[in-house]
Amino acid sequence: MDGTGGSRKRWCLQHFLLSVLLTTFRTAHAGDFALIADLNNGTIYAGSMGRSLVDLAPLPLSGIVRPVTVDFDPQERMIYWSDLRSQPSPKISRANLDGSNQMTIAENLRLPDGLALDVEARILYWTDGVLGHVGRASMNGTGNKEIIVENLDQPRTIVTDHSHGHIYWTDWGSSPRIERADLDGGNRTSVVDSDLHWPNGVTIDADYLYWCDAFLNKIERSDLSGQNRELVIDLNPYGDLHPYDLDVYRGDVYWTDWKVNTLIRVSLNGRGEGNFGPSTFQQPGGIHIEEEPDHCDSSPCDNGAPCEDVIGGFLCQCPPGLQGTTCSDATSCVLPPDPSDVLMVVSGQQAVYLPGDSVQYACPDGYQLSGSTTRICLSDLTWSGQQPTCSLTVVGCAPPTPDPSDVLMVVSGGQAVYHPGDSVQYACPDGYQLSGSATRICLSDFTWAGEAPVCQDELEPTPDVSGCTPPTPGPSDVLMVVSDQRAVYLPGDSVQYACPDGYQLSGSATRICRSDFTWAGEAPQCMEDDPATVSGCTPPTPDPSDVLMVVSDQRTVYQLGDSVQYACPDGYQLSGSATRRCRSDFTWTGQAPQCKKEDPISGKSTGAIPVAIIAGGSGGAVLFLVAVAIICVVAITVKRRRRRRFGGRVPISDIADRTCKEVFPKEYSTYVHYEKHIAEPLYSETLF
């Protein structure tokens, strides 16, 4: 691919990720939340859909290494997940959202890529891509675990349809397909078995089956029998993507992509595509979106405390003097607010009022106090007397309200009441500059004209911002902070860590600034990968013929889904598949191809070209070799001149060239090596 094509794809990918700015607003309940597993940093995140995942944070779960899929039980409010690298074997676990009651449900698995709950029947289903089966067990881990579907190739994700009594799963093996069976594993059938390559995530919404294909870069849907198939979105115009799992929520499809560090969404009509939420993930995997009722609809908070709908419930923001889940438990007397905004507490003002404490009230000039001038905090945590208020006694403008900056000065007036037409003059002390009008006039409706000016510091000193300082570097010199770096982090801000290639992150990838301006947890470390423990395919073994070439990028370790491309030099024909892919069990698909020599006349592959001795005896052999040497020199010289003349690639699979290579392999190799290193290029060759 030329540079122009690559630049266009990069531009398309950037445009795709930034197009969220152009999408329409979708409504969402504040309590609805998403759960996303990250395979690379051993984390399961939770965030509010109503807040566009701005509160996305890791769940406090322990011992997770490589979570791949996730689901949620709304009845017991527990999260379920599978871990591909848990010790001593991959397993499925569950826990409360706060991390409590964490327990193992199924263990001794091999590759539990898929997990789904039948909440009504209280049954857990999973797939195993190595053992090639679908298993099930009770959701609480008790009772027997049984295999209900066997002889699968490479099953991946799974979804349950309790209302119709079915389970669906994807299989990205040698015959990619989406299959269906009854809840007990019976009546197995293929529902989609064409135009698939790497079917990954699958989900159900409103009697539609949705899936994503990571090779074809498409999201499609059909009815539950696989008919009426429709394309939701073709991702190929947006560059190099790898969709993994998906869910449908309020008219949109949300999906994770191994090559994008945010969640992505698109409307069911294929429009309004864009990223969703913060750029947090390293390799996002399974996703589950849980819809919940608005827990604040019932007004659960007492004493007028504001209610906030949060993940899994509600939060009452208790004012001073109140506590408890609903702010119903008073610990002291709460001073009532002043409806007139001018009532003054002239004695006894304090943060907390205990029984026996008292306060005294007064009103400014021009106002009259109504109610009790003194009130006492009683043993039942209420106030004695009546709530006082201040009312105007003289018709006119009240004195201007004090300046919030505490430096603005009123240099004229100073009256208790201002009549219409009266004015006040403002000024600022040295070192400050007045911003706004220096004069305000009392109007006929007893309000002040304009806005009060403010005093701005001419030096504009840098404010003293309290927060967390940037975290100190980790013990290793290779640990990287990959999130936005700042001079000061406020409480709730976070930093994200990552390690370069060849290293593995040990510890939490996220640290959060706490309210005491310290960082939560310890800085993680970057540990060098042990080649024996790196999961992936090793480079393909060399070709016994020594001419087969790997023309794609060569790596130390190939990840799941990576591929290698083979080719043969001129004069040889490739026998076998030109592409091999790394499978989930870290072996290569198929067999390595071979390079077979072409027949110079027919172009078909053949064995080695025999060289006959055309003269008898040793003298005849010598004469033949001399003749062949002369032919080699002449043939190669002509070939080089033709390349210089035409400036392009000239076929070299002629009899003389191949004979030279057979008879004089060492000399021929030396010449080819020399020809490749001369300054003037003889020809150019591209793969695509």
XYZ file of C-alpha atoms in Angstrom:
688
model
C 0.000 0.000 0.000
C 1.388 3.435 -0.896
C 1.799 6.321 1.528
C -1.309 8.106 0.274
C -3.548 5.150 1.076
C -2.042 4.760 4.538
C -2.540 8.460 5.305
C -6.145 8.254 4.168
C -6.833 5.298 6.452
C -5.227 7.045 9.402
C -7.344 10.134 8.687
C -10.486 7.995 8.495
C -9.700 6.316 11.808
C -9.123 9.679 13.517
C -12.319 11.050 11.976
C -14.204 7.993 13.216
C -12.952 8.329 16.781
C -13.666 12.068 16.926
C -17.074 11.927 15.260
C -18.726 11.629 18.676
C -18.776 15.428 18.602
C -21.272 15.249 15.755
C -23.560 12.557 17.140
C -27.015 13.299 18.447
C -27.764 13.181 22.165
C -29.249 9.932 23.445
C -31.151 9.830 26.701
C -30.050 7.377 29.378
C -30.944 6.720 32.977
C -28.300 7.776 35.467
C -28.393 4.400 37.226
C -27.902 2.333 34.037
C -24.307 1.133 33.926
C -21.819 -0.667 31.710
C -19.344 -3.379 32.704
C -16.251 -3.751 30.482
C -13.444 -6.298 30.897
C -9.894 -5.288 29.930
C -7.726 -8.271 28.992
C -4.383 -6.467 29.222
C -4.522 -4.774 32.633
C -6.536 -7.359 34.568
C -9.403 -4.968 35.312
C -13.187 -4.928 35.080
C -14.536 -1.372 34.803
C -17.971 0.001 35.703
C -19.383 3.347 34.591
C -22.731 5.150 34.398
C -24.309 5.285 30.943
C -26.221 8.428 31.928
C -22.902 10.181 32.580
C -21.250 8.890 29.391
C -18.863 6.778 31.521
C -17.115 9.849 32.979
C -17.217 8.008 36.316
C -15.655 4.867 34.804
C -13.592 3.146 37.508
C -12.144 -0.320 38.237
C -14.229 -2.610 40.431
C -12.433 -3.671 43.658
C -11.993 -7.328 42.646
C -8.971 -9.391 43.668
C -6.713 -11.818 41.839
C -7.886 -11.047 38.299
C -5.219 -11.548 35.603
C -6.865 -11.607 32.137
C -10.660 -11.162 32.271
C -12.296 -11.725 28.891
C -16.094 -11.788 29.369
C -18.550 -10.361 31.899
C -22.256 -10.577 32.848
C -24.492 -9.320 35.681
C -27.220 -10.845 37.867
C -29.770 -8.123 38.795
C -31.510 -10.341 41.365
C -28.539 -10.876 43.670
C -26.682 -7.855 42.217
C -23.532 -9.836 41.480
C -21.045 -9.627 38.618
C -19.797 -12.766 36.819
C -16.572 -13.002 34.768
C -14.140 -15.509 33.249
C -10.348 -15.232 33.664
C -8.109 -16.859 31.044
C -4.943 -16.778 33.185
C -6.122 -17.357 36.723
C -4.085 -19.844 38.699
C -3.914 -22.785 38.793
C -6.325 -22.866 35.821
C -8.737 -20.586 33.938
C -12.001 -20.182 35.845
C -15.335 -18.373 36.173
C -15.983 -16.269 39.298
C -18.591 -13.937 40.769
C -18.690 -11.149 43.397
C -20.738 -8.186 44.584
C -20.077 -4.848 42.902
C -18.186 -3.698 46.005
C -15.858 -6.719 45.721
C -17.347 -8.649 48.635
C -18.390 -12.325 48.545
C -15.971 -13.147 45.715
C -16.066 -16.866 44.888
C -15.234 -19.393 42.146
C -18.138 -20.931 40.194
C -16.306 -23.167 37.667
C -12.610 -24.047 37.375
C -10.225 -26.390 35.518
C -11.264 -24.750 32.246
C -9.011 -24.138 29.237
C -10.314 -21.176 27.194
C -13.628 -19.870 28.628
C -14.107 -17.101 26.048
C -17.895 -16.904 26.459
C -20.196 -16.578 29.485
C -23.955 -15.941 29.721
C -26.574 -16.053 32.485
C -30.119 -17.375 32.347
C -31.282 -15.262 35.290
C -34.804 -16.689 35.353
C -33.600 -20.313 35.480
C -30.537 -19.423 37.633
C -28.211 -21.243 35.187
C -24.729 -20.175 34.020
C -23.545 -21.143 30.497
C -19.978 -20.940 29.137
C -17.949 -21.880 26.045
C -14.459 -23.399 25.955
C -12.493 -22.736 22.767
C -9.867 -25.406 23.471
C -12.081 -28.193 24.808
C -14.661 -27.352 22.117
C -17.842 -27.498 24.152
C -20.636 -25.576 25.901
C -21.026 -26.201 29.625
C -23.526 -25.124 32.247
C -23.851 -24.985 36.042
C -26.013 -23.345 38.694
C -25.298 -19.651 39.193
C -24.341 -20.153 42.853
C -21.752 -22.809 41.994
C -23.527 -25.688 43.738
C -24.496 -28.977 42.136
C -23.000 -30.728 39.137
C -21.446 -29.053 36.133
C -22.388 -30.628 32.812
C -21.308 -30.437 29.191
C -24.395 -29.993 27.006
C -22.863 -29.382 23.529
C -19.676 -31.096 22.303
C -17.507 -31.429 19.167
C -17.295 -27.683 18.534
C -14.344 -26.149 16.696
C -13.532 -22.798 18.322
C -16.622 -21.447 20.121
C -16.322 -17.902 21.424
C -19.155 -15.785 22.899
C -22.583 -17.027 23.989
C -25.982 -15.475 24.795
C -29.167 -16.899 26.341
C -32.764 -16.394 25.154
C -34.898 -17.667 28.029
C -38.209 -16.531 26.550
C -37.725 -18.754 23.480
C -35.747 -21.468 25.286
C -32.508 -21.130 23.285
C -28.796 -20.419 23.558
C -26.740 -18.918 20.697
C -22.946 -18.950 20.283
C -20.348 -17.913 17.708
C -17.677 -20.266 16.335
C -14.693 -18.785 14.488
C -13.048 -22.098 13.593
C -12.409 -23.555 10.155
C -16.130 -23.294 9.289
C -17.195 -19.981 10.865
C -20.836 -19.913 11.939
C -23.409 -18.918 14.549
C -25.246 -21.845 16.115
C -28.334 -22.319 18.268
C -29.503 -25.030 20.647
C -32.164 -25.560 23.274
C -31.325 -24.585 26.848
C -30.437 -28.224 27.546
C -28.158 -28.431 24.471
C -30.596 -30.344 22.260
C -31.713 -29.514 18.706
C -28.382 -27.953 17.744
C -28.528 -26.108 14.414
C -26.630 -23.456 12.432
C -28.530 -20.187 11.982
C -25.820 -18.189 10.140
C -23.091 -20.051 8.224
C -22.211 -17.850 5.231
C -20.236 -14.621 4.777
C -18.528 -15.078 8.153
C -14.828 -15.240 9.012
C -14.112 -14.265 12.635
C -17.527 -13.959 14.321
C -16.828 -12.652 17.824
C -19.510 -11.012 19.970
C -23.182 -11.976 19.779
C -26.222 -10.515 21.584
C -30.027 -10.421 21.361
C -32.340 -7.394 21.469
C -36.045 -7.196 20.550
C -36.059 -10.560 18.720
C -33.003 -9.595 16.676
C -29.648 -11.381 16.711
C -26.624 -9.022 16.510
C -22.994 -10.034 15.902
C -19.632 -8.536 14.924
C -16.946 -10.022 12.639
C -13.346 -8.984 13.398
C -11.977 -10.060 10.019
C -14.702 -8.646 7.781
C -14.985 -5.576 10.088
C -18.786 -5.605 10.055
C -21.659 -5.505 12.518
C -24.767 -7.311 11.266
C -28.143 -8.498 12.494
C -30.864 -10.982 11.552
C -34.006 -12.441 13.045
C -33.586 -15.243 15.588
C -33.665 -17.897 12.868
C -30.850 -16.238 10.893
C -33.168 -14.886 8.190
C -33.684 -11.258 7.060
C -29.983 -10.504 7.484
C -29.031 -6.795 7.501
C -25.796 -4.803 7.692
C -25.716 -2.381 10.644
C -22.326 -0.809 9.856
C -19.316 -1.554 7.650
C -16.187 -0.583 9.597
C -13.685 -1.025 6.750
C -13.708 2.675 5.711
C -12.489 3.591 9.211
C -9.139 1.795 9.063
C -7.609 -1.118 10.925
C -10.184 -2.178 13.546
C -10.916 -5.408 15.463
C -14.438 -5.444 16.994
C -14.681 -7.969 19.833
C -17.949 -7.823 21.817
C -21.177 -5.823 21.636
C -24.435 -4.979 23.405
C -27.585 -3.061 22.415
C -28.872 -0.230 24.627
C -31.680 2.271 23.967
C -31.507 2.209 20.167
C -27.719 2.039 19.845
C -25.154 -0.713 19.389
C -22.165 -0.362 21.737
C -19.055 -2.423 21.091
C -15.467 -2.935 22.214
C -12.531 -3.006 19.807
C -9.080 -4.400 20.537
C -7.476 -1.516 18.639
C -9.512 1.368 20.160
C -9.118 2.478 23.793
C -12.721 3.675 24.213
C -16.174 2.195 23.873
C -17.749 2.831 20.431
C -21.409 3.174 19.475
C -23.651 3.569 16.441
C -27.418 3.906 15.999
C -29.325 0.849 14.828
C -29.802 2.649 11.512
C -26.014 2.723 11.044
C -25.659 6.465 11.652
C -24.087 8.621 14.341
C -21.049 6.414 14.907
C -18.471 7.662 17.417
C -16.476 6.852 20.514
C -18.191 6.871 23.904
C -16.557 7.570 27.249
C -12.943 8.162 28.298
C -9.846 6.700 26.624
C -9.077 4.175 29.352
C -8.801 0.673 27.938
C -5.713 -1.192 26.768
C -7.474 -4.218 25.204
C -11.223 -4.060 25.905
C -13.018 -7.403 25.819
C -16.465 -8.425 27.007
C -19.173 -5.800 27.604
C -22.509 -5.917 29.443
C -24.915 -2.964 29.825
C -27.408 -3.211 32.705
C -30.625 -1.155 32.656
C -31.961 -0.192 36.076
C -34.888 1.921 37.359
C -34.185 5.450 38.588
C -33.776 4.854 42.311
C -34.463 8.550 43.052
C -37.984 8.434 41.578
C -39.373 7.429 44.980
C -37.662 10.418 46.734
C -35.900 8.211 49.290
C -33.882 11.016 50.914
C -35.280 12.692 54.039
C -35.067 16.277 55.278
C -34.803 17.700 51.757
C -31.433 16.065 51.084
C -30.599 15.870 47.352
C -30.750 12.369 45.818
C -28.243 11.059 43.282
C -29.002 7.937 41.215
C -25.803 5.862 41.186
C -24.730 2.396 40.055
C -26.690 -0.125 42.056
C -28.830 2.319 44.069
C -28.998 5.943 45.248
C -26.913 8.337 47.304
C -28.358 10.998 49.622
C -26.169 14.072 50.051
C -26.777 14.826 53.710
C -26.391 18.430 54.926
C -24.450 19.149 58.145
C -26.147 17.690 61.190
C -27.758 14.788 59.327
C -26.497 11.322 58.537
C -27.664 7.856 57.506
C -28.579 6.269 54.205
C -31.555 8.615 53.766
C -30.256 11.513 55.930
C -32.897 10.708 58.528
C -30.538 10.518 61.496
C -29.892 13.933 63.024
C -26.769 14.421 65.122
C -27.303 18.095 65.968
C -29.602 21.034 65.337
C -29.439 22.319 61.787
C -29.634 26.101 61.410
C -32.569 26.870 59.064
C -31.773 28.950 55.977
C -32.809 32.611 55.860
C -35.472 33.182 53.185
C -34.832 36.977 53.173
C -31.040 36.642 52.734
C -30.412 39.602 55.071
C -31.041 38.033 58.507
C -27.899 38.219 60.628
C -26.694 35.802 63.344
C -25.092 38.242 65.777
C -23.941 35.693 68.388
C -23.541 31.947 68.828
C -22.769 31.130 65.206
C -20.929 27.791 64.927
C -20.618 24.736 62.677
C -22.512 22.285 64.930
C -25.267 23.090 67.426
C -25.810 20.698 70.323
C -28.765 20.747 72.770
C -28.522 23.890 74.923
C -26.669 25.989 72.328
C -28.357 29.252 71.294
C -28.182 31.841 68.525
C -29.266 35.490 68.394
C -30.586 37.196 65.279
C -30.802 40.824 64.104
C -31.741 42.720 60.950
C -29.798 45.549 59.240
C -30.970 49.160 59.243
C -34.160 49.668 57.269
C -35.439 46.183 58.113
C -37.703 44.914 60.885
C -37.283 41.497 62.545
C -40.332 39.218 62.816
C -40.107 36.041 64.915
C -37.747 35.019 67.730
C -34.553 37.002 68.244
C -33.102 34.113 70.283
C -33.512 30.405 69.554
C -32.210 27.414 71.559
C -31.279 23.926 70.322
C -33.601 21.499 72.165
C -32.966 17.893 73.207
C -35.028 16.578 70.286
C -32.633 18.481 67.963
C -35.205 21.106 66.978
C -35.116 24.885 67.583
C -37.229 26.745 70.101
C -39.357 29.729 69.072
C -40.211 30.886 65.574
C -37.949 31.281 62.570
C -37.138 35.042 62.316
C -37.306 37.001 59.064
C -36.339 40.539 58.039
C -38.733 42.821 56.145
C -38.183 46.346 54.778
C -39.549 49.151 56.953
C -38.661 52.047 54.612
C -39.444 52.031 50.905
C -36.216 52.343 48.924
C -33.112 50.455 47.827
C -31.344 48.349 50.423
C -27.591 48.840 50.791
C -25.657 47.072 48.007
C -24.652 43.506 48.851
C -21.033 43.036 49.969
C -18.343 42.411 47.381
C -17.425 38.702 47.061
C -13.751 39.654 46.688
C -13.820 41.571 50.040
C -11.718 44.401 48.593
C -14.300 46.482 46.675
C -14.958 49.721 48.572
C -18.095 51.931 48.658
C -16.581 55.459 48.799
C -19.862 57.418 48.884
C -23.326 56.891 50.342
C -23.208 54.515 53.286
C -26.939 54.965 54.017
C -29.383 52.488 55.595
C -31.931 53.138 52.831
C -31.397 54.653 49.380
C -34.208 56.517 47.636
C -34.737 56.422 43.865
C -32.038 58.595 42.243
C -29.509 58.053 45.049
C -26.173 56.608 43.960
C -23.126 54.853 45.349
C -19.523 55.177 44.203
C -17.084 52.238 44.148
C -13.278 52.133 44.208
C -10.493 49.566 44.596
C -7.390 49.680 46.830
C -3.856 49.966 45.471
C -2.760 46.926 43.468
C -6.259 46.268 42.149
C -8.087 47.491 39.064
C -11.834 48.222 38.932
C -13.718 46.122 36.381
C -17.228 47.432 35.684
C -19.096 50.670 36.406
C -17.872 52.789 39.349
C -21.406 54.203 39.897
C -24.758 52.527 40.546
C -28.125 54.333 40.910
C -31.212 53.339 42.937
C -34.082 52.842 40.465
C -37.813 53.510 40.931
C -38.499 49.797 41.495
C -36.033 49.905 44.417
C -33.353 47.870 42.639
C -29.809 48.899 41.737
C -28.919 49.689 38.151
C -26.341 47.421 36.536
C -24.063 44.902 38.210
C -21.629 45.497 41.035
C -18.059 45.970 39.748
C -15.212 43.750 40.897
C -11.617 44.389 41.872
C -9.084 42.394 39.852
C -5.538 41.847 41.031
C -3.230 43.685 38.650
C -0.454 41.135 39.257
C -2.771 38.168 38.663
C -0.926 35.813 41.012
C -1.180 32.092 40.361
C -3.859 30.629 42.615
C -2.780 28.148 45.239
C -4.432 24.975 43.986
C -4.456 22.062 46.384
C -4.283 18.589 44.924
C -2.080 15.612 44.230
C 1.342 16.228 42.758
C 2.339 14.123 39.729
C 3.105 10.570 40.866
C 6.758 9.694 41.301
C 8.278 7.333 38.731
C 8.021 3.637 39.430
C 10.917 1.459 40.586
C 11.649 0.582 36.943
C 12.749 3.189 34.419
C 10.375 1.933 31.734
C 6.984 2.452 33.438
C 4.937 4.928 31.380
C 2.078 7.273 32.347
C -0.189 7.047 29.286
C -3.006 9.341 30.464
C -2.950 13.148 30.365
C -0.190 14.484 32.618
C -0.842 17.593 34.712
C 0.950 19.792 37.206
C -1.786 19.270 39.814
C -4.383 16.465 40.029
C -7.660 17.154 41.850
C -9.408 14.546 44.038
C -11.036 11.967 41.787
C -8.551 12.463 38.939
C -6.672 9.370 37.827
C -3.507 8.351 36.004
C -3.114 5.341 33.730
C 0.100 3.302 33.504
C 1.406 1.011 30.783
C 4.592 -0.869 29.927
C 6.467 -1.005 26.599
C 6.665 -4.123 24.463
C 8.654 -6.853 26.148
C 7.406 -5.950 29.616
C 4.353 -6.950 31.632
C 2.555 -4.634 34.071
C 2.575 -5.885 37.675
C 0.070 -4.054 39.873
C -2.875 -1.768 39.205
C -2.862 0.170 35.926
C -4.891 2.990 37.516
C -4.252 5.228 40.532
C -6.730 7.832 41.799
C -6.070 11.121 43.637
C -7.746 10.905 47.048
C -9.366 13.674 49.074
C -6.269 13.952 51.297
C -4.175 14.689 48.183
C -2.374 11.346 48.198
C -2.421 8.653 45.522
C -4.380 5.460 46.094
C -2.372 2.235 46.044
C 1.230 1.726 45.007
C 2.880 2.462 41.685
C 2.935 -0.652 39.474
C 6.116 -2.124 38.037
C 7.174 -3.238 34.571
C 8.535 -6.783 34.666
C 10.437 -8.198 31.721
C 8.469 -10.867 29.897
C 9.708 -14.404 30.440
C 9.783 -15.904 26.947
C 8.590 -19.167 28.461
C 5.449 -17.522 29.794
C 4.594 -15.198 26.901
C 1.325 -16.408 25.426
C 1.246 -16.439 21.665
C 2.499 -18.234 18.589
C 6.231 -18.562 18.104
C 7.654 -17.619 14.675
C 7.053 -20.325 12.042
C 9.911 -22.794 11.631
C 12.200 -22.163 8.627
C 11.443 -23.827 5.323
C 13.545 -26.950 4.721
C 14.107 -25.801 1.142
C 15.661 -22.519 2.370
C 13.910 -20.525 -0.368
C 10.429 -20.006 1.137
C 10.160 -16.372 2.278
C 8.043 -14.762 5.059
C 7.120 -11.416 3.479
C 4.927 -9.991 6.289
C 6.198 -8.328 9.482
C 8.260 -10.784 11.516
C 7.887 -10.775 15.294
C 9.151 -12.590 18.348
C 5.616 -13.505 19.457
C 2.409 -13.510 17.388
C -0.885 -12.793 19.179
C -4.222 -14.504 18.637
C -5.491 -13.691 15.113
C -2.113 -12.446 13.776
C -1.035 -13.845 10.405
C 2.101 -14.445 8.331
C 2.367 -14.176 4.548
C 4.613 -16.450 2.443
C 6.081 -15.994 -1.048
C 8.614 -17.706 -3.309
C 11.469 -16.183 -5.336
C 11.379 -16.004 -9.119
C 11.637 -19.380 -10.731
C 9.606 -21.046 -7.989
C 5.904 -21.618 -7.566
C 4.131 -21.587 -4.173
C 2.461 -24.875 -3.284
C 0.002 -24.529 -0.397
C -1.671 -21.609 1.401
C 0.133 -18.245 1.320
C -1.360 -17.253 4.698
C -1.268 -18.883 8.137
C -2.913 -17.473 11.308
C -2.167 -17.760 15.001
C -4.970 -19.757 16.715
C -6.291 -19.469 20.275
C -4.222 -22.490 21.354
C -1.105 -20.671 20.041
C -0.500 -22.982 17.104
C -0.483 -22.054 13.415
C -3.339 -22.938 11.092
C -2.600 -25.360 8.269
C 0.832 -26.465 7.071
C 3.732 -24.374 5.815
C 3.673 -24.088 1.998
C 6.580 -25.153 -0.204
C 8.436 -23.536 -3.070
C 8.665 -25.773 -6.145
C 10.722 -24.909 -9.193
C 8.897 -23.887 -12.349
C 9.315 -25.586 -15.705
C 11.007 -22.902 -17.874
C 8.856 -23.856 -20.855
C 5.438 -24.584 -19.388
C 5.705 -22.455 -16.223
C 4.543 -25.389 -14.112
C 6.340 -26.539 -11.008
C 8.757 -29.405 -11.331
C 11.631 -30.977 -9.503
C 15.261 -29.967 -9.758
C 16.503 -29.501 -13.312
C 18.927 -32.341 -14.164
C 22.274 -31.405 -15.618
C 23.579 -33.926 -18.132
C 27.242 -34.524 -18.919
C 27.306 -34.248 -22.668
C 30.874 -35.452 -23.179
C 32.322 -38.693 -21.945
C 34.993 -38.904 -19.303
C 36.380 -36.303 -16.949
C 37.589 -34.152 -19.816
C 34.085 -33.961 -21.201
C 32.745 -32.888 -17.816
C 35.325 -30.120 -17.586
C 34.488 -28.900 -21.087
C 30.788 -28.883 -20.174
C 31.348 -26.866 -17.020
C 33.435 -24.314 -18.926
C 30.646 -24.013 -21.494
C 28.025 -23.546 -18.824
C 30.160 -20.893 -17.114
C 30.396 -18.937 -20.373
C 26.619 -19.198 -20.845
C 26.087 -17.943 -17.280
C 28.263 -14.871 -17.804
C 26.566 -14.007 -21.107
C 23.029 -14.636 -19.777
C 23.473 -12.628 -16.597
C 25.128 -9.752 -18.502
C 22.237 -9.618 -20.988
C 19.705 -9.776 -18.174
C 21.398 -6.887 -16.335
C 21.503 -4.744 -19.490
C 17.826 -5.412 -20.146
C 16.956 -4.335 -16.615
C 18.991 -1.141 -16.999
C 17.395 -0.438 -20.349
C 13.760 -0.988 -19.396
C 14.065 0.243 -15.795
C 11.699 -2.409 -14.543
C 11.406 -5.984 -13.556
C 12.543 -8.572 -16.150
C 11.582 -12.239 -15.731
C 14.581 -14.317 -14.792
C 13.105 -17.828 -14.905
C 15.074 -18.749 -18.069
C 17.036 -21.924 -18.668
C 20.458 -20.303 -18.520
C 19.792 -18.511 -15.254
C 18.398 -21.600 -13.544
C 21.171 -23.814 -14.912
C 23.770 -21.411 -13.499
C 22.059 -21.556 -10.147
C 22.071 -25.381 -10.189
C 25.673 -25.872 -11.383
C 27.339 -22.927 -9.618
C 25.196 -22.300 -6.510
C 27.928 -20.538 -4.526
C 29.089 -18.289 -7.400
C 25.499 -17.554 -8.429
C 24.599 -16.524 -4.861
C 27.678 -14.255 -4.711
C 26.665 -12.523 -7.933
C 23.065 -12.008 -6.826
C 24.312 -10.588 -3.511
C 26.595 -8.184 -5.416
C 23.805 -7.155 -7.790
C 21.489 -6.297 -4.876
C 24.008 -3.892 -3.369
C 25.050 -1.829 -6.389
C 24.014 1.845 -6.307
C 21.703 1.806 -9.340
C 18.493 -0.226 -8.730
C 17.923 -2.894 -11.367
C 14.203 -3.238 -10.672
C 11.620 -2.494 -8.005
C 9.368 -5.099 -6.459
C 6.241 -4.616 -4.328
C 4.079 -7.123 -2.509
C 0.745 -5.422 -3.142
